[in-house]
Structure formats: structure tokens, C-alpha cells
Amino acid sequence: MKSFITLLLLVLPLMCSKENKEIDNSETLFYDSEIISDVKASSVNGIVSTRQEVYPQKTIKESFLRFETQDLDKTYSLIHKTIQENKGFVQEDRSNKSYNTITRHLTIRIPSNNFKIVLDSISKQVSYFDTKRISSKDVTEEFIDLEARLKAKQTLEKRYLELLSKAKNVKEILEIERELSMIREEIEAKQGRLKYLENKVSLSTLDIEFYKRTSEMGVTVSYGNKMWNAIKSGFNGLSIFFIGILHIWPFILLLIITVFWFRRWLKKKK
């Protein structure tokens, strides 16, 4: 009995320390959860935020459609109406006629937000497409790169302008102005590229080619007509021949006189 009491006295402190440790751990976890919740709340309220700014996606959308129609004018009117309703415009309009086909080609610029609406509207009016091609090119990375390089060049330009104002002699002025000229060319090139991409992104391009087959075939010529055409052609050729002779009559006259004199000389010699 005495040994049991002694064992209990030894084990009891260990059990108490373990219990206290579990309580401490739970309290620590409780406080950690409070800290985490406070950080999340601060992040929501805008006090703490580690999320980077999201750059808007820049996409160039293009499409090419080719189909047959029975009425060119009606098809054009329907397409033009759809374009106007969606704030687009016809950039180019050209027509051509081949052996038995009349074709009309339209290059349309449409706001990118309305690109799919216009495409779907035109597709509903066509039963079958000879060609239907749609492409989408993401140029977001190029935009970011160009804008970053442009800002760097503009900052460099400001520094050179500051140096120019502090230049002490003509040599320094000329060197700084030469560098400024090169920097300005690079800035304008990047601004031009950004402007071009912005135009392509904001206004999508839609090429539409529609055509109509005609009943025109090669003209069949009868045998009698062919003979008459041959006679007329021969008469025209004879007329051209005589007209040609009239143009060279002095040479012909000279040739006749020469032959006559030569024959007379031969007779005298004999």
C-alpha cells in the first residue's frame, strides 16, 4: 500500500504538467486564430494587402467569312444594318467579276465587345460557309513590356533634359542632344506600336466575302457565223495590206526603176 501511494505521488505531477501544456497549446492556437482572422479582416478592409494589381487582358480578335448568296444587294443591306446597330463601320468595300461569279468583299471594324454579337447575327443569315475562320491573339504581355520600356525611356529623357540645362559647353550640349534624339525616336516608336495595338484591341476586324454565281457562259458561235467572220477577217487583212503598200510606195517605185534599168543593161551587154 505504501509503495502504491509513493507511485501515485510520482505520476500525479506529470499528469498535471501534461494537462497544463495542453491548455497552453489550446490558448496559443486560440490566439493564433484570432491573429489570422484579424489579418484577414485587415486585408479585406484594405489595411493589409499583398495581392498584385491585375492588368486587363488585351486581345486582338479577327475573323474571315466566305459564303454564297443569291442576292448581293440584299445580303449587303442585312450586313450593313447589323454593323450600324453594333456601332461598327465598313473600312473597305470592293467588288470583282470573274468568268461566272460576282464577288463582293467587305472589311469591317467593330467594337470588340460587339464582335461576337455581329458574328452570330451574320451566321444566322447564312446556311453554309465556304470558309469561316476566327482567331484571337493575346497581346497583354506585349502591352506590359512596351509600357514598361516606354516609362523607362521617358524617365531617361527627363534626366538628359536636366543634364542639358546644366551643360557647360557646346560639346556637352551636342552630345546630350544626340542622345536625346535617339531616345525620342525610341519613345515615338513605342508610342506608335502601343497606339496600333490599342486600335486592334478596341476594334476587331471582320472580313466578309460573299459571291453570286451568274448564268453567263461562253457564247456559242454557229458554223455560218464562223465563215462570215473569216470572210470579214480576210477582207480586213487585204485592206490592211493595200494600206501598207501605200505607205511604202516610194520604195516600190525605186525598186521598179532599178529592175528596169538592170534588165536594159543586160540586153546591151549581150
Tab-separated table of C-alpha atoms in Angstrom:
chain	number	residue	atom	x	y	z
A	1	MET	CA	0.000	0.000	0.000
A	2	LYS	CA	2.772	2.353	0.871
A	3	SER	CA	4.508	1.648	-2.426
A	4	PHE	CA	1.262	2.410	-4.365
A	5	ILE	CA	0.936	5.789	-2.630
A	6	THR	CA	4.534	6.574	-3.483
A	7	LEU	CA	3.918	5.682	-7.170
A	8	LEU	CA	0.792	7.859	-7.265
A	9	LEU	CA	2.699	10.811	-5.883
A	10	LEU	CA	5.288	10.452	-8.633
A	11	VAL	CA	2.784	10.143	-11.513
A	12	LEU	CA	0.405	12.932	-10.404
A	13	PRO	CA	2.800	15.872	-11.099
A	14	LEU	CA	3.489	14.504	-14.584
A	15	MET	CA	-0.251	14.319	-15.382
A	16	CYS	CA	-0.784	17.887	-14.171
A	17	SER	CA	2.085	19.241	-16.268
A	18	LYS	CA	0.703	17.471	-19.366
A	19	GLU	CA	-2.739	18.974	-18.749
A	20	ASN	CA	-1.286	22.462	-18.317
A	21	LYS	CA	0.688	22.020	-21.519
A	22	GLU	CA	-2.466	21.086	-23.454
A	23	ILE	CA	-4.237	24.144	-22.029
A	24	ASP	CA	-1.324	26.368	-23.069
A	25	ASN	CA	-1.340	24.897	-26.564
A	26	SER	CA	-5.093	25.437	-26.938
A	27	GLU	CA	-4.736	29.012	-25.766
A	28	THR	CA	-1.886	29.560	-28.212
A	29	LEU	CA	-3.979	28.140	-31.036
A	30	PHE	CA	-6.858	30.358	-29.971
A	31	TYR	CA	-4.710	33.481	-30.050
A	32	ASP	CA	-3.130	32.447	-33.382
A	33	SER	CA	-6.568	32.030	-34.920
A	34	GLU	CA	-7.520	35.481	-33.656
A	35	ILE	CA	-4.384	36.978	-35.226
A	36	ILE	CA	-5.077	35.233	-38.539
A	37	SER	CA	-8.688	36.421	-38.521
A	38	ASP	CA	-7.501	39.958	-37.739
A	39	VAL	CA	-5.064	39.844	-40.686
A	40	LYS	CA	-7.836	38.615	-43.000
A	41	ALA	CA	-10.152	41.352	-41.783
A	42	SER	CA	-7.436	43.952	-42.289
A	43	SER	CA	-6.806	42.621	-45.793
A	44	VAL	CA	-10.494	42.934	-46.640
A	45	ASN	CA	-10.642	46.476	-45.259
A	46	GLY	CA	-7.643	47.452	-47.341
A	47	ILE	CA	-5.226	47.843	-44.390
A	48	VAL	CA	-3.033	44.897	-45.412
A	49	SER	CA	-2.970	43.601	-48.980
A	50	THR	CA	-0.348	41.506	-50.740
A	51	ARG	CA	-2.292	40.831	-53.966
A	52	GLN	CA	-0.714	42.371	-57.037
A	53	GLU	CA	-2.648	44.594	-59.394
A	54	VAL	CA	-4.278	42.650	-62.230
A	55	TYR	CA	-3.504	44.032	-65.727
A	56	PRO	CA	-6.532	43.996	-68.045
A	57	GLN	CA	-6.308	41.392	-70.783
A	58	LYS	CA	-5.620	42.725	-74.272
A	59	THR	CA	-6.881	40.530	-77.104
A	60	ILE	CA	-6.934	41.073	-80.879
A	61	LYS	CA	-9.946	39.383	-82.491
A	62	GLU	CA	-10.205	38.734	-86.230
A	63	SER	CA	-12.470	36.684	-88.461
A	64	PHE	CA	-12.870	35.762	-92.142
A	65	LEU	CA	-16.175	34.586	-93.640
A	66	ARG	CA	-16.872	33.444	-97.193
A	67	PHE	CA	-20.237	32.249	-98.463
A	68	GLU	CA	-22.538	32.165	-101.475
A	69	THR	CA	-25.685	34.270	-101.772
A	70	GLN	CA	-28.491	34.618	-104.286
A	71	ASP	CA	-28.893	38.390	-103.861
A	72	LEU	CA	-25.768	40.505	-103.368
A	73	ASP	CA	-27.605	43.748	-102.610
A	74	LYS	CA	-29.930	42.176	-100.050
A	75	THR	CA	-27.024	40.454	-98.291
A	76	TYR	CA	-25.072	43.713	-98.150
A	77	SER	CA	-28.085	45.576	-96.716
A	78	LEU	CA	-28.525	42.993	-93.947
A	79	ILE	CA	-24.826	43.068	-93.060
A	80	HIS	CA	-24.714	46.874	-93.121
A	81	LYS	CA	-27.740	47.093	-90.844
A	82	THR	CA	-26.125	44.717	-88.335
A	83	ILE	CA	-22.914	46.757	-88.400
A	84	GLN	CA	-24.709	50.047	-87.754
A	85	GLU	CA	-26.710	48.565	-84.881
A	86	ASN	CA	-23.453	47.496	-83.215
A	87	LYS	CA	-21.540	50.765	-83.767
A	88	GLY	CA	-19.210	49.402	-86.434
A	89	PHE	CA	-18.174	50.723	-89.839
A	90	VAL	CA	-17.059	49.457	-93.254
A	91	GLN	CA	-13.360	50.146	-93.675
A	92	GLU	CA	-13.099	48.747	-97.207
A	93	ASP	CA	-15.634	47.683	-99.830
A	94	ARG	CA	-14.535	46.165	-103.135
A	95	SER	CA	-16.181	44.092	-105.889
A	96	ASN	CA	-14.922	41.999	-108.776
A	97	LYS	CA	-16.364	39.853	-111.537
A	98	SER	CA	-14.841	36.670	-112.917
A	99	TYR	CA	-15.972	34.184	-115.567
A	100	ASN	CA	-19.287	33.260	-113.941
A	101	THR	CA	-19.060	34.805	-110.444
A	102	ILE	CA	-19.644	38.256	-108.964
A	103	THR	CA	-17.857	38.753	-105.634
A	104	ARG	CA	-18.069	41.478	-103.005
A	105	HIS	CA	-15.525	41.817	-100.197
A	106	LEU	CA	-16.070	43.892	-97.035
A	107	THR	CA	-13.522	44.751	-94.349
A	108	ILE	CA	-15.422	45.703	-91.203
A	109	ARG	CA	-14.190	47.220	-87.921
A	110	ILE	CA	-16.397	46.534	-84.953
A	111	PRO	CA	-16.014	47.289	-81.204
A	112	SER	CA	-14.516	44.202	-79.578
A	113	ASN	CA	-17.410	43.940	-77.120
A	114	ASN	CA	-19.837	43.551	-80.055
A	115	PHE	CA	-17.647	41.221	-82.129
A	116	LYS	CA	-19.423	38.006	-81.141
A	117	ILE	CA	-22.871	39.632	-81.483
A	118	VAL	CA	-22.167	40.669	-85.091
A	119	LEU	CA	-20.613	37.313	-85.913
A	120	ASP	CA	-23.601	35.395	-84.574
A	121	SER	CA	-26.068	37.706	-86.319
A	122	ILE	CA	-24.417	37.229	-89.721
A	123	SER	CA	-24.056	33.479	-89.176
A	124	LYS	CA	-27.816	33.162	-88.643
A	125	GLN	CA	-28.401	34.572	-92.136
A	126	VAL	CA	-26.070	32.084	-93.850
A	127	SER	CA	-26.955	28.447	-94.384
A	128	TYR	CA	-23.446	27.319	-95.304
A	129	PHE	CA	-19.965	28.880	-95.121
A	130	ASP	CA	-17.301	28.051	-97.675
A	131	THR	CA	-14.810	29.431	-95.142
A	132	LYS	CA	-15.271	30.508	-91.525
A	133	ARG	CA	-12.123	31.426	-89.644
A	134	ILE	CA	-11.976	33.096	-86.214
A	135	SER	CA	-8.742	33.992	-84.432
A	136	SER	CA	-7.885	35.555	-81.083
A	137	LYS	CA	-4.396	36.775	-80.155
A	138	ASP	CA	-3.450	37.759	-76.598
A	139	VAL	CA	-1.094	40.774	-76.642
A	140	THR	CA	-1.258	41.574	-72.913
A	141	GLU	CA	2.390	40.677	-72.364
A	142	GLU	CA	3.494	42.903	-75.238
A	143	PHE	CA	1.421	45.780	-73.807
A	144	ILE	CA	3.051	45.418	-70.381
A	145	ASP	CA	6.529	45.220	-71.891
A	146	LEU	CA	6.016	48.245	-74.154
A	147	GLU	CA	4.572	50.392	-71.383
A	148	ALA	CA	7.416	49.480	-69.024
A	149	ARG	CA	10.048	50.278	-71.660
A	150	LEU	CA	8.253	53.498	-72.568
A	151	LYS	CA	8.245	54.686	-68.948
A	152	ALA	CA	11.939	53.863	-68.630
A	153	LYS	CA	12.784	55.838	-71.782
A	154	GLN	CA	10.667	58.789	-70.665
A	155	THR	CA	12.459	58.820	-67.286
A	156	LEU	CA	15.802	58.696	-69.103
A	157	GLU	CA	14.700	61.563	-71.325
A	158	LYS	CA	13.919	63.710	-68.265
A	159	ARG	CA	17.367	63.046	-66.850
A	160	TYR	CA	19.050	64.031	-70.090
A	161	LEU	CA	16.969	67.221	-70.210
A	162	GLU	CA	18.205	68.046	-66.717
A	163	LEU	CA	21.775	67.427	-67.853
A	164	LEU	CA	21.190	69.620	-70.890
A	165	SER	CA	20.170	72.513	-68.693
A	166	LYS	CA	23.440	72.112	-66.755
A	167	ALA	CA	25.726	71.677	-69.781
A	168	LYS	CA	28.717	73.998	-69.715
A	169	ASN	CA	29.995	73.933	-73.280
A	170	VAL	CA	28.928	73.266	-76.875
A	171	LYS	CA	30.459	69.770	-76.947
A	172	GLU	CA	28.381	68.595	-73.992
A	173	ILE	CA	25.250	70.161	-75.455
A	174	LEU	CA	25.737	68.379	-78.810
A	175	GLU	CA	26.391	65.003	-77.165
A	176	ILE	CA	23.335	65.290	-74.927
A	177	GLU	CA	21.124	66.424	-77.819
A	178	ARG	CA	22.285	63.446	-79.905
A	179	GLU	CA	21.325	61.048	-77.105
A	180	LEU	CA	18.023	62.852	-76.637
A	181	SER	CA	17.267	62.497	-80.354
A	182	MET	CA	17.823	58.712	-80.206
A	183	ILE	CA	15.722	58.389	-77.054
A	184	ARG	CA	12.921	60.458	-78.601
A	185	GLU	CA	12.883	58.173	-81.690
A	186	GLU	CA	12.561	55.098	-79.463
A	187	ILE	CA	9.779	56.739	-77.440
A	188	GLU	CA	7.820	57.644	-80.582
A	189	ALA	CA	8.272	54.129	-81.998
A	190	LYS	CA	6.934	52.540	-78.811
A	191	GLN	CA	4.065	55.034	-78.625
A	192	GLY	CA	3.178	54.227	-82.239
A	193	ARG	CA	3.231	50.486	-81.579
A	194	LEU	CA	1.050	50.928	-78.473
A	195	LYS	CA	-1.405	53.049	-80.458
A	196	TYR	CA	-1.568	50.414	-83.212
A	197	LEU	CA	-2.165	47.593	-80.727
A	198	GLU	CA	-4.777	49.622	-78.866
A	199	ASN	CA	-6.638	50.197	-82.130
A	200	LYS	CA	-6.511	46.494	-82.975
A	201	VAL	CA	-7.708	45.540	-79.496
A	202	SER	CA	-10.540	48.077	-79.237
A	203	LEU	CA	-11.816	47.465	-82.792
A	204	SER	CA	-11.971	43.881	-84.038
A	205	THR	CA	-11.599	43.130	-87.763
A	206	LEU	CA	-14.167	41.133	-89.681
A	207	ASP	CA	-13.506	40.231	-93.349
A	208	ILE	CA	-16.611	39.091	-95.214
A	209	GLU	CA	-16.569	37.806	-98.787
A	210	PHE	CA	-19.849	36.824	-100.416
A	211	TYR	CA	-20.466	35.928	-104.035
A	212	LYS	CA	-23.178	35.074	-106.553
A	213	ARG	CA	-22.900	32.694	-109.466
A	214	THR	CA	-24.156	34.016	-112.800
A	215	SER	CA	-25.646	32.139	-115.764
A	216	GLU	CA	-23.198	33.695	-118.220
A	217	MET	CA	-21.399	31.046	-120.221
A	218	GLY	CA	-19.184	31.126	-123.289
A	219	VAL	CA	-21.018	32.379	-126.400
A	220	THR	CA	-21.719	29.564	-128.851
A	221	VAL	CA	-20.950	30.617	-132.440
A	222	SER	CA	-22.572	28.774	-135.359
A	223	TYR	CA	-20.595	27.475	-138.374
A	224	GLY	CA	-22.161	30.075	-140.695
A	225	ASN	CA	-21.140	32.883	-138.371
A	226	LYS	CA	-17.629	31.495	-138.243
A	227	MET	CA	-17.436	31.557	-142.092
A	228	TRP	CA	-18.748	35.113	-142.246
A	229	ASN	CA	-16.271	36.181	-139.545
A	230	ALA	CA	-13.457	34.555	-141.561
A	231	ILE	CA	-14.528	36.430	-144.737
A	232	LYS	CA	-14.631	39.723	-142.854
A	233	SER	CA	-11.269	38.973	-141.314
A	234	GLY	CA	-9.781	38.208	-144.764
A	235	PHE	CA	-11.187	41.427	-146.228
A	236	ASN	CA	-9.821	43.413	-143.312
A	237	GLY	CA	-6.440	41.770	-143.809
A	238	LEU	CA	-6.456	42.654	-147.532
A	239	SER	CA	-7.364	46.245	-146.746
A	240	ILE	CA	-4.512	46.477	-144.242
A	241	PHE	CA	-2.138	45.033	-146.879
A	242	PHE	CA	-3.027	47.679	-149.503
A	243	ILE	CA	-2.847	50.433	-146.945
A	244	GLY	CA	0.617	49.180	-146.037
A	245	ILE	CA	1.660	49.280	-149.693
A	246	LEU	CA	0.530	52.905	-149.931
A	247	HIS	CA	2.828	53.733	-147.042
A	248	ILE	CA	5.906	52.327	-148.878
A	249	TRP	CA	5.095	53.349	-152.491
A	250	PRO	CA	8.332	55.379	-152.958
A	251	PHE	CA	10.417	52.277	-152.227
A	252	ILE	CA	8.316	50.191	-154.637
A	253	LEU	CA	8.751	52.787	-157.405
A	254	LEU	CA	12.506	52.858	-156.795
A	255	LEU	CA	12.616	49.071	-156.985
A	256	ILE	CA	10.735	49.015	-160.321
A	257	ILE	CA	13.098	51.604	-161.850
A	258	THR	CA	16.136	49.664	-160.621
A	259	VAL	CA	14.873	46.364	-162.112
A	260	PHE	CA	14.040	48.049	-165.434
A	261	TRP	CA	17.481	49.667	-165.701
A	262	PHE	CA	19.241	46.408	-164.766
A	263	ARG	CA	17.378	44.392	-167.440
A	264	ARG	CA	18.167	47.030	-170.071
A	265	TRP	CA	21.843	46.950	-169.124
A	266	LEU	CA	21.881	43.173	-169.501
A	267	LYS	CA	20.430	43.397	-173.038
A	268	LYS	CA	23.049	45.929	-174.124
A	269	LYS	CA	25.808	43.755	-172.777
A	270	LYS	CA	24.628	40.749	-174.771
